[in-house]
CSV table of N, CA and C in Angstrom, one decimal:
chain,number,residue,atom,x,y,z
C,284,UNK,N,20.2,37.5,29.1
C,284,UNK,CA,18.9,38.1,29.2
C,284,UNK,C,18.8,39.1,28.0
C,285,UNK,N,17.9,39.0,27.2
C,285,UNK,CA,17.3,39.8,26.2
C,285,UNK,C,16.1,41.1,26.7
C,286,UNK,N,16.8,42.2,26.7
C,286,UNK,CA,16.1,42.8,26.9
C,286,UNK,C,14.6,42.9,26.2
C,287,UNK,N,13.7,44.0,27.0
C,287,UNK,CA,12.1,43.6,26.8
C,287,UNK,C,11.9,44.3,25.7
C,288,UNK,N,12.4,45.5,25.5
C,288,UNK,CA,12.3,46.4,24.1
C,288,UNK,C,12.7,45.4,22.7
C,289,UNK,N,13.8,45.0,23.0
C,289,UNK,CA,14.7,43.6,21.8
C,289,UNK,C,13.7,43.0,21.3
C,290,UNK,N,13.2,42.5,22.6
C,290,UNK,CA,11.9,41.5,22.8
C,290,UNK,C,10.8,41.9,21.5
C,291,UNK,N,10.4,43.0,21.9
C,291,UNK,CA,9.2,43.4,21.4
C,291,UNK,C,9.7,43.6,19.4
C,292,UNK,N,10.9,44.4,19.7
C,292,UNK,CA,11.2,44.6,18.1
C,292,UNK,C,11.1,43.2,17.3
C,293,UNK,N,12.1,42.1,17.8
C,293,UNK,CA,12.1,41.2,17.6
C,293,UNK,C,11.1,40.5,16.4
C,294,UNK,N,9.7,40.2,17.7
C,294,UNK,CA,8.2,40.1,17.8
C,294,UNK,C,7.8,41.0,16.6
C,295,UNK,N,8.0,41.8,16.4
C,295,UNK,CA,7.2,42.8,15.4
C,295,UNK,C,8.1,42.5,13.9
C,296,UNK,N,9.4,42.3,13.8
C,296,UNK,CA,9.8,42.1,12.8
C,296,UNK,C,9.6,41.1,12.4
C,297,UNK,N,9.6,39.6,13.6
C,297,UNK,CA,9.0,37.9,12.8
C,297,UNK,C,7.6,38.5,12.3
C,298,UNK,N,6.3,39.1,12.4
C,298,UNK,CA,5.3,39.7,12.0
C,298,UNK,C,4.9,39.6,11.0
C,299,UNK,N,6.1,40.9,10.2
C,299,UNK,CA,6.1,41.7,9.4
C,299,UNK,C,7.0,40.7,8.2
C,300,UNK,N,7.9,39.7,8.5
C,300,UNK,CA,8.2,39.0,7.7
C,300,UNK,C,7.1,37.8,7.5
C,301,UNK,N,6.8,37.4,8.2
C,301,UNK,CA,5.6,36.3,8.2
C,301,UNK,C,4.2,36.9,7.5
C,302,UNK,N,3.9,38.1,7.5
C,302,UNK,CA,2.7,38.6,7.1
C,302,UNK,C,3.4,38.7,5.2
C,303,UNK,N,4.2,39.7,5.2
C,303,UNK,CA,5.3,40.1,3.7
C,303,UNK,C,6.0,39.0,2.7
C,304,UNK,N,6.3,38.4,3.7
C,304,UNK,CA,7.2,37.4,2.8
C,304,UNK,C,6.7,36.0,3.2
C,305,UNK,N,6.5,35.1,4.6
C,305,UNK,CA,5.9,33.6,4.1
C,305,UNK,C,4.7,33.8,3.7
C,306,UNK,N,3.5,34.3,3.7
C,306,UNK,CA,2.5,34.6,3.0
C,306,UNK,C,2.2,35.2,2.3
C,307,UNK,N,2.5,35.7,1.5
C,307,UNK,CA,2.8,36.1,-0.2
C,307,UNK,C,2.4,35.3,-1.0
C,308,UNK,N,1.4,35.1,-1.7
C,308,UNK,CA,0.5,34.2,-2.9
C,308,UNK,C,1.8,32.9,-3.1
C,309,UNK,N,2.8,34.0,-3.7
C,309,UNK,CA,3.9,33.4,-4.9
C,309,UNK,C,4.7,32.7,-4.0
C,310,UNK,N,5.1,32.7,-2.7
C,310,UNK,CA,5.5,32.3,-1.7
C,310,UNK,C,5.0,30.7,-0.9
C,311,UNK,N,3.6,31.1,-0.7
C,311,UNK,CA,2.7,30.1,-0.3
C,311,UNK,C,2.7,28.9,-1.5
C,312,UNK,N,2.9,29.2,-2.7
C,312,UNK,CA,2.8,28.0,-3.3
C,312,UNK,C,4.0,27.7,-3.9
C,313,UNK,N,4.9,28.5,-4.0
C,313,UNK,CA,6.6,27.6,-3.8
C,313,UNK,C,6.8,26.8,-2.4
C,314,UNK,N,6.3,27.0,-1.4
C,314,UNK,CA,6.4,26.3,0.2
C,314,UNK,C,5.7,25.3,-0.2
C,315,UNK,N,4.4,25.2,-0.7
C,315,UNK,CA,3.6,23.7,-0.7
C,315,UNK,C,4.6,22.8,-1.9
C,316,UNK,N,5.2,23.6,-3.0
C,316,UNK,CA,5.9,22.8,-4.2
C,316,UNK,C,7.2,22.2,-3.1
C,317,UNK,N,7.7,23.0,-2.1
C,317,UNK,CA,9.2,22.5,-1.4
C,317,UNK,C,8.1,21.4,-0.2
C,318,UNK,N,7.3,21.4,0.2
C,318,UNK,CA,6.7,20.6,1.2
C,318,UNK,C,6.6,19.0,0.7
C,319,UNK,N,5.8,19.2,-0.8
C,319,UNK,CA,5.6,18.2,-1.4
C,319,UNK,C,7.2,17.2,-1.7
C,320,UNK,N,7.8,17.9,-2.4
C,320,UNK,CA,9.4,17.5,-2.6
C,320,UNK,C,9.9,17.1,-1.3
C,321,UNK,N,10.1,17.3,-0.6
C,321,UNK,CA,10.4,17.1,0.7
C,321,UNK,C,9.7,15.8,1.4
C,322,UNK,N,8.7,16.1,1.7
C,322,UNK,CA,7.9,14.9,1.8
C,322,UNK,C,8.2,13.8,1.1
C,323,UNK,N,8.1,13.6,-0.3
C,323,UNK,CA,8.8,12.4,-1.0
C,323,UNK,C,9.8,12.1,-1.1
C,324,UNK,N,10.5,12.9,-1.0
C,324,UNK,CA,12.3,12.7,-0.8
C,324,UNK,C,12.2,11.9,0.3
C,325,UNK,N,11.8,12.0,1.7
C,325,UNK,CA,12.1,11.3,2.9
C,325,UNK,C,11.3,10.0,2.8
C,326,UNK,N,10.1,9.5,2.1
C,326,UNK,CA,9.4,8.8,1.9
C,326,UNK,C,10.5,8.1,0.7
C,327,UNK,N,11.0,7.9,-0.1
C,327,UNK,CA,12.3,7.4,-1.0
C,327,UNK,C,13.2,7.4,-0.2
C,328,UNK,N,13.6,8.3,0.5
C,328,UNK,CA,15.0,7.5,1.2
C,328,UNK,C,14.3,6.6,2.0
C,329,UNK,N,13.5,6.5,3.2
C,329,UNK,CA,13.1,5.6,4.4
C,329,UNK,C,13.0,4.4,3.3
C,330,UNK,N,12.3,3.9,2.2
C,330,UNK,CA,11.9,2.9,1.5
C,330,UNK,C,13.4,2.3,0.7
C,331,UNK,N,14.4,2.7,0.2
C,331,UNK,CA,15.5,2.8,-0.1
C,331,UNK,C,16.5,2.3,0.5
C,332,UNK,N,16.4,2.7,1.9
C,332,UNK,CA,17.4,2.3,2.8
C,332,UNK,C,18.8,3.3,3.0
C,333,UNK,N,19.6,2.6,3.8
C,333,UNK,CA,21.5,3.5,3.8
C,333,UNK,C,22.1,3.7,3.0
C,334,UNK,N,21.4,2.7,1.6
C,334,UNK,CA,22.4,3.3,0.6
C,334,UNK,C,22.3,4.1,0.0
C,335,UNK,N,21.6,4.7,0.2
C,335,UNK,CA,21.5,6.1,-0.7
C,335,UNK,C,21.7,7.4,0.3
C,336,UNK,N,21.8,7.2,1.9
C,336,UNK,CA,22.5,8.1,2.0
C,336,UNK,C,24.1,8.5,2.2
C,337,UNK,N,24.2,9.4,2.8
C,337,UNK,CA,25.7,9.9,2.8
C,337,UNK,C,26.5,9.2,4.2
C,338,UNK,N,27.3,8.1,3.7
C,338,UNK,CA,28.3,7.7,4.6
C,338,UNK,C,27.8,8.1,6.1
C,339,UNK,N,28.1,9.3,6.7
C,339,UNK,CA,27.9,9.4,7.9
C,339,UNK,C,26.0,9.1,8.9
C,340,UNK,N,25.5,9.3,7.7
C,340,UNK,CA,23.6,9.1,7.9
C,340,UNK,C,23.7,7.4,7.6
C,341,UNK,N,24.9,6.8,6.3
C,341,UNK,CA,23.9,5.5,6.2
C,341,UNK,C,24.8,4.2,7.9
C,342,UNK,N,25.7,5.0,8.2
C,342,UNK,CA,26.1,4.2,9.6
C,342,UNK,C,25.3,4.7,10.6
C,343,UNK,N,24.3,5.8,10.8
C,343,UNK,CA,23.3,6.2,11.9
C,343,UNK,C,22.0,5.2,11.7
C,344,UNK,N,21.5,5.1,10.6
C,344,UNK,CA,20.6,4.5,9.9
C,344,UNK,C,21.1,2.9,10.3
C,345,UNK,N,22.4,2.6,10.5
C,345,UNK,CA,22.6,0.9,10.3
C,345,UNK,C,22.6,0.7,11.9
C,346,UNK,N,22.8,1.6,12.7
C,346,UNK,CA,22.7,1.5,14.2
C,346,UNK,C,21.5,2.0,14.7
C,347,UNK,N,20.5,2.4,14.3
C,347,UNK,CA,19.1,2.8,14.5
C,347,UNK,C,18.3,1.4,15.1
C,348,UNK,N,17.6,1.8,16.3
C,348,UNK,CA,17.1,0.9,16.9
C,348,UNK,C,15.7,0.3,16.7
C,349,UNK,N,15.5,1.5,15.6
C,349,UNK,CA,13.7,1.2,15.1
C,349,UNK,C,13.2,2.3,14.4
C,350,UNK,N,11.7,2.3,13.6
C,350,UNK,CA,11.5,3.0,12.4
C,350,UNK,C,11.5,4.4,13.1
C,351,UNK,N,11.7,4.5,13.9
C,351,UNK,CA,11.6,6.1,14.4
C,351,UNK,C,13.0,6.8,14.6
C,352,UNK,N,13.8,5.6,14.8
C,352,UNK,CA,15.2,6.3,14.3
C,352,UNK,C,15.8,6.4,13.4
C,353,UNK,N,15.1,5.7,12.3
C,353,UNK,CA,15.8,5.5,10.9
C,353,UNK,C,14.8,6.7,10.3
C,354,UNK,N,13.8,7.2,10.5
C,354,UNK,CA,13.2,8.1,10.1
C,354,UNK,C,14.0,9.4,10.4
C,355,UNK,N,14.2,9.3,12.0
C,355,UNK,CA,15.4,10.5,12.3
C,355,UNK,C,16.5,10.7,11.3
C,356,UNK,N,17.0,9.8,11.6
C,356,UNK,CA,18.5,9.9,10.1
C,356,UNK,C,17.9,10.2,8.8
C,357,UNK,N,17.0,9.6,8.3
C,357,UNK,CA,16.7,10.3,7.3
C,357,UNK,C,16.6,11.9,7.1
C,358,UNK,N,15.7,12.6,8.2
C,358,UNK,CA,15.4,13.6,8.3
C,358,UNK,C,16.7,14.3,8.7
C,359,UNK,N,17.7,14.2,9.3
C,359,UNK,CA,18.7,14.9,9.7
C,359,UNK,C,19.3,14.5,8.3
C,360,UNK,N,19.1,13.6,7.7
C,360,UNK,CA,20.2,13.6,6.0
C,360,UNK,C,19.3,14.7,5.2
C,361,UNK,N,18.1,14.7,5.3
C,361,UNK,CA,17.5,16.0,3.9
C,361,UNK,C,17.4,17.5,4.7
C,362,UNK,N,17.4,17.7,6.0
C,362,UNK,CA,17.9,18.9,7.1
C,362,UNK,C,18.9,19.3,6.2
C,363,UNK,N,20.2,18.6,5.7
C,363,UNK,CA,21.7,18.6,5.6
C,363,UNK,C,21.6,19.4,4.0
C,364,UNK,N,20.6,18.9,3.2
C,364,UNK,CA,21.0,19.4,2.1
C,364,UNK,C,20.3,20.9,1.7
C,365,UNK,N,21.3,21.3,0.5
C,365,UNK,CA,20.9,22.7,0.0
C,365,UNK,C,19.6,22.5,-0.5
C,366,UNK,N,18.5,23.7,-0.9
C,366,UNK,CA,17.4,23.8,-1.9
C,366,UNK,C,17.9,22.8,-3.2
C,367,UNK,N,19.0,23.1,-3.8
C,367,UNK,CA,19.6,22.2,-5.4
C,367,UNK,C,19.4,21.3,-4.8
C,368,UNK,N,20.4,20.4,-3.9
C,368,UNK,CA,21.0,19.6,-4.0
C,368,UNK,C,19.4,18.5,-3.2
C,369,UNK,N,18.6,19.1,-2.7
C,369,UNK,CA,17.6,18.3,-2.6
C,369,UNK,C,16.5,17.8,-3.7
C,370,UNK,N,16.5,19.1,-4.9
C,370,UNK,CA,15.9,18.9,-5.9
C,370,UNK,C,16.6,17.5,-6.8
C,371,UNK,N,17.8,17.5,-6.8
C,371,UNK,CA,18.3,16.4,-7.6
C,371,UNK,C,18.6,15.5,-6.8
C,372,UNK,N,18.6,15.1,-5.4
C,372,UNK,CA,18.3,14.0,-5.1
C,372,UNK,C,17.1,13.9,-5.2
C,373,UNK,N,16.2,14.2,-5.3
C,373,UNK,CA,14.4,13.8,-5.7
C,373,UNK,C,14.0,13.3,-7.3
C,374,UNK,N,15.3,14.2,-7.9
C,374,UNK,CA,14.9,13.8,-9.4
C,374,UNK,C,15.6,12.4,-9.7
């Protein structure tokens, strides 16, 4: 149990970060630049196939029952990587 006071600070601090920092001009359009990347990254792998991912995603990917699970694996493979290491798999 989380107390109700915890509760509330909590509440006030997601806020105060969400009002200060994800909504920040400079912020808002680094997120749409990572949304975009992102988006195409998983659209190249799904089109690409297993082999391009990492051993443990391209055997999920080869046991996948249908485009909704191969979409999963994909998404749990670009979940997996750092901010870098997603930029150069895109490049």
């Amino acid at each position: 149990m989380v107390p109700r006071l915890t509760r509330l600070e909590i509440a006030v601090l997601k806020g105060v970060a969400a009002h200060y920092v994800m909504q920040a001009e400079d912020r808002v359009a680094t997120m749409g630049r990572q949304r975009e990347l992102i988006a195409e990254l998983v659209d190249l792998l799904l089109d690409r196939g297993p082999d391009e991912l990492q051993r443990a995603f391209a055997d999920d990917w080869r046991a996948a029952a249908d485009d909704a699970a191969r979409l999963r694996v994909v998404v749990d493979q670009v979940a997996c990587l750092t901010d870098q290491s997603a930029v150069e798999w895109h490049q």
